[in-house]
Amino acid sequence: MTLPTTRVSFPGGAVTGESTVLAVHPLGDGRFGVVTADTPFHPLDHTWPDQPADTGTLTVDGSELAVVDCLTAAVGPEAEDLLVGADIPVRRGDEAWSWLVLHVLAEEPQAELLGRPVTLSVDAERRAALCASHTGCHLLALALNAALAPRWRKDPGRADAFGNPDFDSLAMASSVMDTEASTDVYRLGKSLRKKGFTAEATTTEAGEELPALAEALPAITAEVNKLLAGWVAADAPVRIEVPGPELTARRQWHCELPAGPAEIACGGTHLHRLGQLSALETELTLSADGSELTAVTRPKRV
């Protein structure tokens, strides 16, 4: 099977498009996956499944087919069939493979789809909610990095766009978003301590006494939320920098915050401006044994 890598338009915010069906693939559970040359649909990433897939419809000759899920698939240089999700044995973007968006139908289509023109429509309300959660997740990362910066005893060797130690990427255990919030879990283990982070009471180089993280958490939460509120009020513009239309293109989230431009590597979908939010707040909690910090960040859309 030879298929070209899918061209995607979701990075620019598209929720509709037209294309041609290149393949119909049975998934073995009664569902079928449809591959098109181009799509506005965002699929679940098989390597970092933080943002859920788009849902919506495919329309053929006026007949709507419900897209109940959207997955990443790939075809290798010697493969006779495509592989889906966790069955893909190589890293996303391997240039020897074709990378595909698989639009999942709940049942076998009654009409022949191969080679047919289709109209693709994403559930725009669901997409907008996921965009808000994903943008909120990135803003939380920057604000949390800033609030925790005094707790680093040494330079960990990785900084964010504003020069703060990148706690978010160094401690990240998991990140999941839905239409209501993003949930980020950070591991506060030996590896992070070796890099220089301390959750214990400490004295900064400037002589400031910092209480243990558990005791300081309410003040840290307030500091993070103050930063988030200021950024939302500034109505900073957001864009995705896209080097090409391919699904595997290395995209960058870019936000013009008051302190300067911020960039984070990201393959998801986002708001166009922070003014599309009326509020953005996070809740920080520490596990009973102090080994994990969890941030649940809830955006409120205008």
Coordinates of C-alpha atoms in Angstrom, one line a residue:
M1 CA 0.0 0.0 0.0
T2 CA 1.4 3.4 -1.0
L3 CA -0.2 6.5 0.4
P4 CA 1.1 10.1 0.8
T5 CA 1.4 11.7 4.2
T6 CA -1.9 13.5 5.0
R7 CA -2.0 17.3 4.6
V8 CA -3.7 19.0 7.5
S9 CA -5.3 22.4 7.9
F10 CA -6.2 22.3 11.6
P11 CA -3.1 24.3 12.7
G12 CA -4.6 27.4 11.1
G13 CA -7.9 26.8 12.8
A14 CA -9.8 25.2 9.9
V15 CA -12.9 23.1 10.8
T16 CA -14.1 22.3 7.3
G17 CA -12.5 21.1 4.1
E18 CA -12.9 19.1 0.9
S19 CA -10.8 16.2 -0.3
T20 CA -10.7 12.8 -1.9
V21 CA -10.9 9.4 -0.2
L22 CA -7.6 7.5 -0.6
A23 CA -8.3 4.4 1.5
V24 CA -10.9 2.7 3.7
H25 CA -9.4 0.5 6.4
P26 CA -11.3 -2.0 8.6
L27 CA -10.2 -1.6 12.3
G28 CA -11.3 -5.1 13.4
D29 CA -13.8 -3.9 15.9
G30 CA -16.7 -3.2 13.5
R31 CA -15.4 0.3 12.9
F32 CA -13.8 1.6 9.7
G33 CA -11.1 4.2 9.1
V34 CA -11.2 6.6 6.2
V35 CA -8.0 8.2 4.8
T36 CA -8.3 11.4 2.8
A37 CA -5.6 13.4 1.0
D38 CA -6.3 16.5 3.1
T39 CA -8.2 17.1 6.3
P40 CA -9.1 19.7 8.9
F41 CA -9.4 16.9 11.6
H42 CA -6.9 16.7 14.4
P43 CA -6.1 13.1 15.3
L44 CA -5.1 11.6 18.6
D45 CA -1.2 11.5 18.6
H46 CA 0.0 8.0 19.2
T47 CA 3.2 9.1 21.0
W48 CA 1.9 11.9 23.2
P49 CA -1.9 11.6 23.4
D50 CA -2.6 14.8 25.3
Q51 CA -5.3 16.4 23.1
P52 CA -8.3 14.2 22.3
A53 CA -9.3 13.7 18.7
D54 CA -11.7 15.8 16.7
T55 CA -15.1 14.4 15.9
G56 CA -17.5 15.5 13.1
T57 CA -18.8 14.3 9.8
L58 CA -17.8 13.2 6.3
T59 CA -20.3 14.0 3.6
V60 CA -20.5 12.1 0.4
D61 CA -23.1 13.0 -2.3
G62 CA -25.2 14.7 0.4
S63 CA -25.1 11.7 2.8
E64 CA -23.5 12.5 6.2
L65 CA -21.3 9.9 7.9
A66 CA -20.5 10.4 11.6
V67 CA -16.8 10.6 12.4
V68 CA -16.7 9.2 16.0
D69 CA -12.9 9.3 16.5
C70 CA -9.8 10.3 14.7
L71 CA -6.5 8.4 14.9
T72 CA -3.0 8.5 13.7
A73 CA -2.0 5.8 11.2
A74 CA 1.2 5.0 9.3
V75 CA 2.4 2.9 6.4
G76 CA 6.0 1.7 6.3
P77 CA 8.3 1.4 3.3
E78 CA 7.8 -2.3 3.1
A79 CA 4.3 -2.6 4.6
E80 CA 1.3 -4.0 2.8
D81 CA -1.2 -2.5 5.1
L82 CA -1.4 0.5 7.4
L83 CA -0.8 0.4 11.1
V84 CA -2.8 2.3 13.7
G85 CA -1.9 4.0 17.0
A86 CA 0.1 1.9 19.4
D87 CA 0.8 -0.7 16.6
I88 CA 3.1 1.9 14.9
P89 CA 6.7 0.7 15.7
V90 CA 8.6 3.9 14.8
R91 CA 8.7 7.4 16.1
R92 CA 6.2 9.9 14.7
G93 CA 7.7 11.7 11.7
D94 CA 10.0 8.9 10.6
E95 CA 10.7 10.0 7.0
A96 CA 10.6 6.5 5.6
W97 CA 7.0 6.2 6.6
S98 CA 3.8 7.8 5.4
W99 CA 1.7 9.4 8.2
L100 CA -2.0 9.4 8.0
V101 CA -5.1 10.9 9.6
L102 CA -7.7 8.1 10.0
H103 CA -11.3 9.3 10.3
V104 CA -13.1 6.6 12.2
L105 CA -16.7 5.6 11.3
A106 CA -18.8 3.5 13.7
E107 CA -19.8 1.1 11.0
E108 CA -18.9 0.0 7.5
P109 CA -20.0 2.7 4.9
Q110 CA -22.8 1.4 2.7
A111 CA -21.5 3.2 -0.4
E112 CA -18.1 2.8 -2.1
L113 CA -15.9 5.6 -0.9
L114 CA -12.6 5.0 -2.5
G115 CA -11.7 7.8 -4.9
R116 CA -14.8 9.8 -4.0
P117 CA -14.8 13.5 -3.2
V118 CA -15.9 14.2 0.4
T119 CA -16.7 17.3 2.5
L120 CA -15.1 17.1 6.0
S121 CA -16.7 19.0 8.9
V122 CA -15.3 19.1 12.4
D123 CA -17.5 19.6 15.5
A124 CA -16.6 23.3 15.9
E125 CA -17.9 23.7 19.5
R126 CA -15.9 20.7 20.7
R127 CA -12.8 21.9 18.8
A128 CA -13.1 25.4 20.4
A129 CA -13.3 23.9 23.9
L130 CA -10.2 21.7 23.3
C131 CA -8.4 24.8 21.9
A132 CA -9.1 26.7 25.1
S133 CA -7.8 23.8 27.3
H134 CA -4.7 23.3 25.2
T135 CA -3.8 27.0 25.2
G136 CA -4.5 27.2 28.9
C137 CA -2.1 24.2 29.4
H138 CA 0.8 26.0 27.7
L139 CA 0.1 29.2 29.7
L140 CA 0.0 27.2 32.9
A141 CA 3.4 25.8 32.1
L142 CA 5.0 29.2 31.7
A143 CA 3.3 30.6 34.8
L144 CA 4.3 27.6 36.9
N145 CA 7.9 27.8 35.7
A146 CA 8.0 31.4 36.9
A147 CA 6.4 30.7 40.3
L148 CA 8.8 27.8 41.0
A149 CA 12.0 29.4 39.7
P150 CA 13.3 30.3 43.2
R151 CA 13.2 26.6 44.2
W152 CA 16.1 25.6 41.9
R153 CA 19.4 25.4 43.7
K154 CA 21.3 25.2 40.3
D155 CA 20.7 25.6 36.6
P156 CA 19.0 22.4 35.4
G157 CA 20.2 23.1 31.8
R158 CA 16.8 23.7 30.3
A159 CA 15.0 27.0 30.3
D160 CA 11.6 28.3 28.9
A161 CA 11.1 31.3 26.7
F162 CA 11.5 33.7 29.6
G163 CA 14.7 32.1 30.9
N164 CA 13.1 30.3 33.9
P165 CA 14.1 26.8 34.6
D166 CA 11.7 24.6 32.6
F167 CA 10.0 22.8 35.5
D168 CA 7.1 21.9 33.2
S169 CA 9.1 19.8 30.8
L170 CA 11.7 18.5 33.3
A171 CA 9.1 17.2 35.8
M172 CA 6.2 16.3 33.4
A173 CA 4.7 12.8 34.0
S174 CA 1.5 13.2 32.0
S175 CA -0.7 15.9 30.4
V176 CA -4.3 15.3 29.4
M177 CA -6.9 17.8 28.3
D178 CA -10.6 17.6 27.7
T179 CA -13.4 20.1 26.9
E180 CA -13.4 21.4 30.5
A181 CA -9.8 21.5 31.6
S182 CA -6.2 20.4 31.2
T183 CA -4.7 18.1 33.9
D184 CA -0.9 18.1 34.2
V185 CA 0.9 15.7 36.6
Y186 CA 4.5 16.4 37.6
R187 CA 6.8 13.9 39.3
L188 CA 8.9 15.3 42.1
G189 CA 11.4 12.5 42.4
K190 CA 15.1 11.9 42.7
S191 CA 15.8 12.8 39.1
L192 CA 14.3 16.2 39.5
R193 CA 16.2 16.8 42.8
K194 CA 19.5 15.8 41.2
K195 CA 18.8 18.5 38.5
G196 CA 18.5 21.1 41.4
F197 CA 14.8 21.4 42.3
T198 CA 13.9 21.3 46.0
A199 CA 10.5 20.8 47.6
E200 CA 12.0 21.3 51.0
A201 CA 12.2 24.5 52.9
T202 CA 15.2 26.4 51.6
T203 CA 17.0 29.7 51.4
T204 CA 17.5 31.4 48.0
E205 CA 20.7 33.0 46.8
A206 CA 19.1 36.3 47.6
G207 CA 18.6 35.2 51.2
E208 CA 14.8 34.7 51.0
E209 CA 13.5 32.0 53.2
L210 CA 11.1 29.6 51.3
P211 CA 8.8 27.2 53.2
A212 CA 8.4 23.6 52.1
L213 CA 6.4 23.2 48.9
A214 CA 3.4 21.8 50.7
E215 CA 3.2 24.8 53.0
A216 CA 3.9 27.3 50.1
L217 CA 1.4 25.8 47.7
P218 CA -1.5 28.3 48.3
A219 CA 0.9 31.2 47.7
I220 CA 2.3 29.5 44.6
T221 CA -1.2 28.9 43.3
A222 CA -2.1 32.5 43.9
E223 CA 1.0 33.7 42.0
V224 CA 0.3 31.4 39.1
N225 CA -3.3 32.5 38.8
K226 CA -2.3 36.2 39.0
L227 CA 0.0 35.7 36.0
L228 CA -2.7 33.8 34.1
A229 CA -5.2 36.5 34.7
G230 CA -2.8 39.2 33.5
W231 CA -2.1 37.4 30.3
V232 CA -5.8 36.8 29.6
A233 CA -6.5 40.5 30.2
A234 CA -3.7 41.5 27.8
D235 CA -5.6 39.6 25.0
A236 CA -2.3 38.3 23.6
P237 CA -2.4 37.0 20.1
V238 CA -1.7 33.2 19.5
R239 CA -0.6 31.5 16.4
I240 CA 0.8 28.2 15.3
E241 CA 4.0 28.5 13.2
V242 CA 3.8 25.8 10.5
P243 CA 6.7 24.9 8.2
G244 CA 4.5 22.8 5.9
P245 CA 1.1 21.2 5.6
E246 CA 2.1 17.6 6.4
L247 CA 0.7 16.0 9.5
T248 CA 4.3 15.4 10.8
A249 CA 5.5 19.0 10.3
R250 CA 7.3 20.3 13.4
R251 CA 4.9 23.0 14.6
Q252 CA 5.4 25.7 17.2
W253 CA 2.9 27.4 19.5
H254 CA 3.6 31.1 19.6
C255 CA 2.1 33.7 22.0
E256 CA 2.9 37.4 22.2
L257 CA 2.7 37.8 26.0
P258 CA 3.4 41.1 27.7
A259 CA 6.8 40.0 28.8
G260 CA 7.7 39.0 25.3
P261 CA 7.1 36.2 22.7
A262 CA 6.8 32.6 24.0
E263 CA 7.2 29.5 22.0
I264 CA 6.5 25.8 22.8
A265 CA 6.7 22.9 20.4
C266 CA 3.2 21.7 19.9
G267 CA 1.1 19.7 17.3
G268 CA -2.3 20.5 18.7
T269 CA -5.0 23.2 18.1
H270 CA -5.3 26.5 19.9
L271 CA -7.1 29.8 20.4
H272 CA -6.3 32.8 18.1
R273 CA -6.2 35.3 21.0
L274 CA -6.3 35.1 24.8
G275 CA -9.2 37.5 24.7
Q276 CA -11.3 34.5 23.6
L277 CA -11.2 33.6 27.3
S278 CA -12.9 35.4 30.1
A279 CA -10.8 33.7 32.8
L280 CA -8.2 31.0 33.3
E281 CA -7.4 29.5 36.7
T282 CA -5.5 26.6 38.0
E283 CA -5.7 24.4 41.1
L284 CA -2.5 22.9 42.4
T285 CA -2.5 19.9 44.7
L286 CA 0.3 17.8 46.2
S287 CA 0.0 14.1 46.7
A288 CA 0.0 12.8 50.3
D289 CA 3.6 11.5 50.0
G290 CA 4.8 14.7 48.2
S291 CA 5.9 12.8 45.1
E292 CA 3.5 14.4 42.6
L293 CA 2.2 17.8 41.9
T294 CA -1.0 18.1 39.9
A295 CA -2.3 21.1 38.1
V296 CA -5.9 21.3 36.9
T297 CA -6.3 24.4 34.7
R298 CA -9.8 25.5 33.7
P299 CA -10.5 28.0 31.0
K300 CA -13.7 30.0 30.7
R301 CA -14.5 31.0 27.2
V302 CA -16.2 34.3 26.3

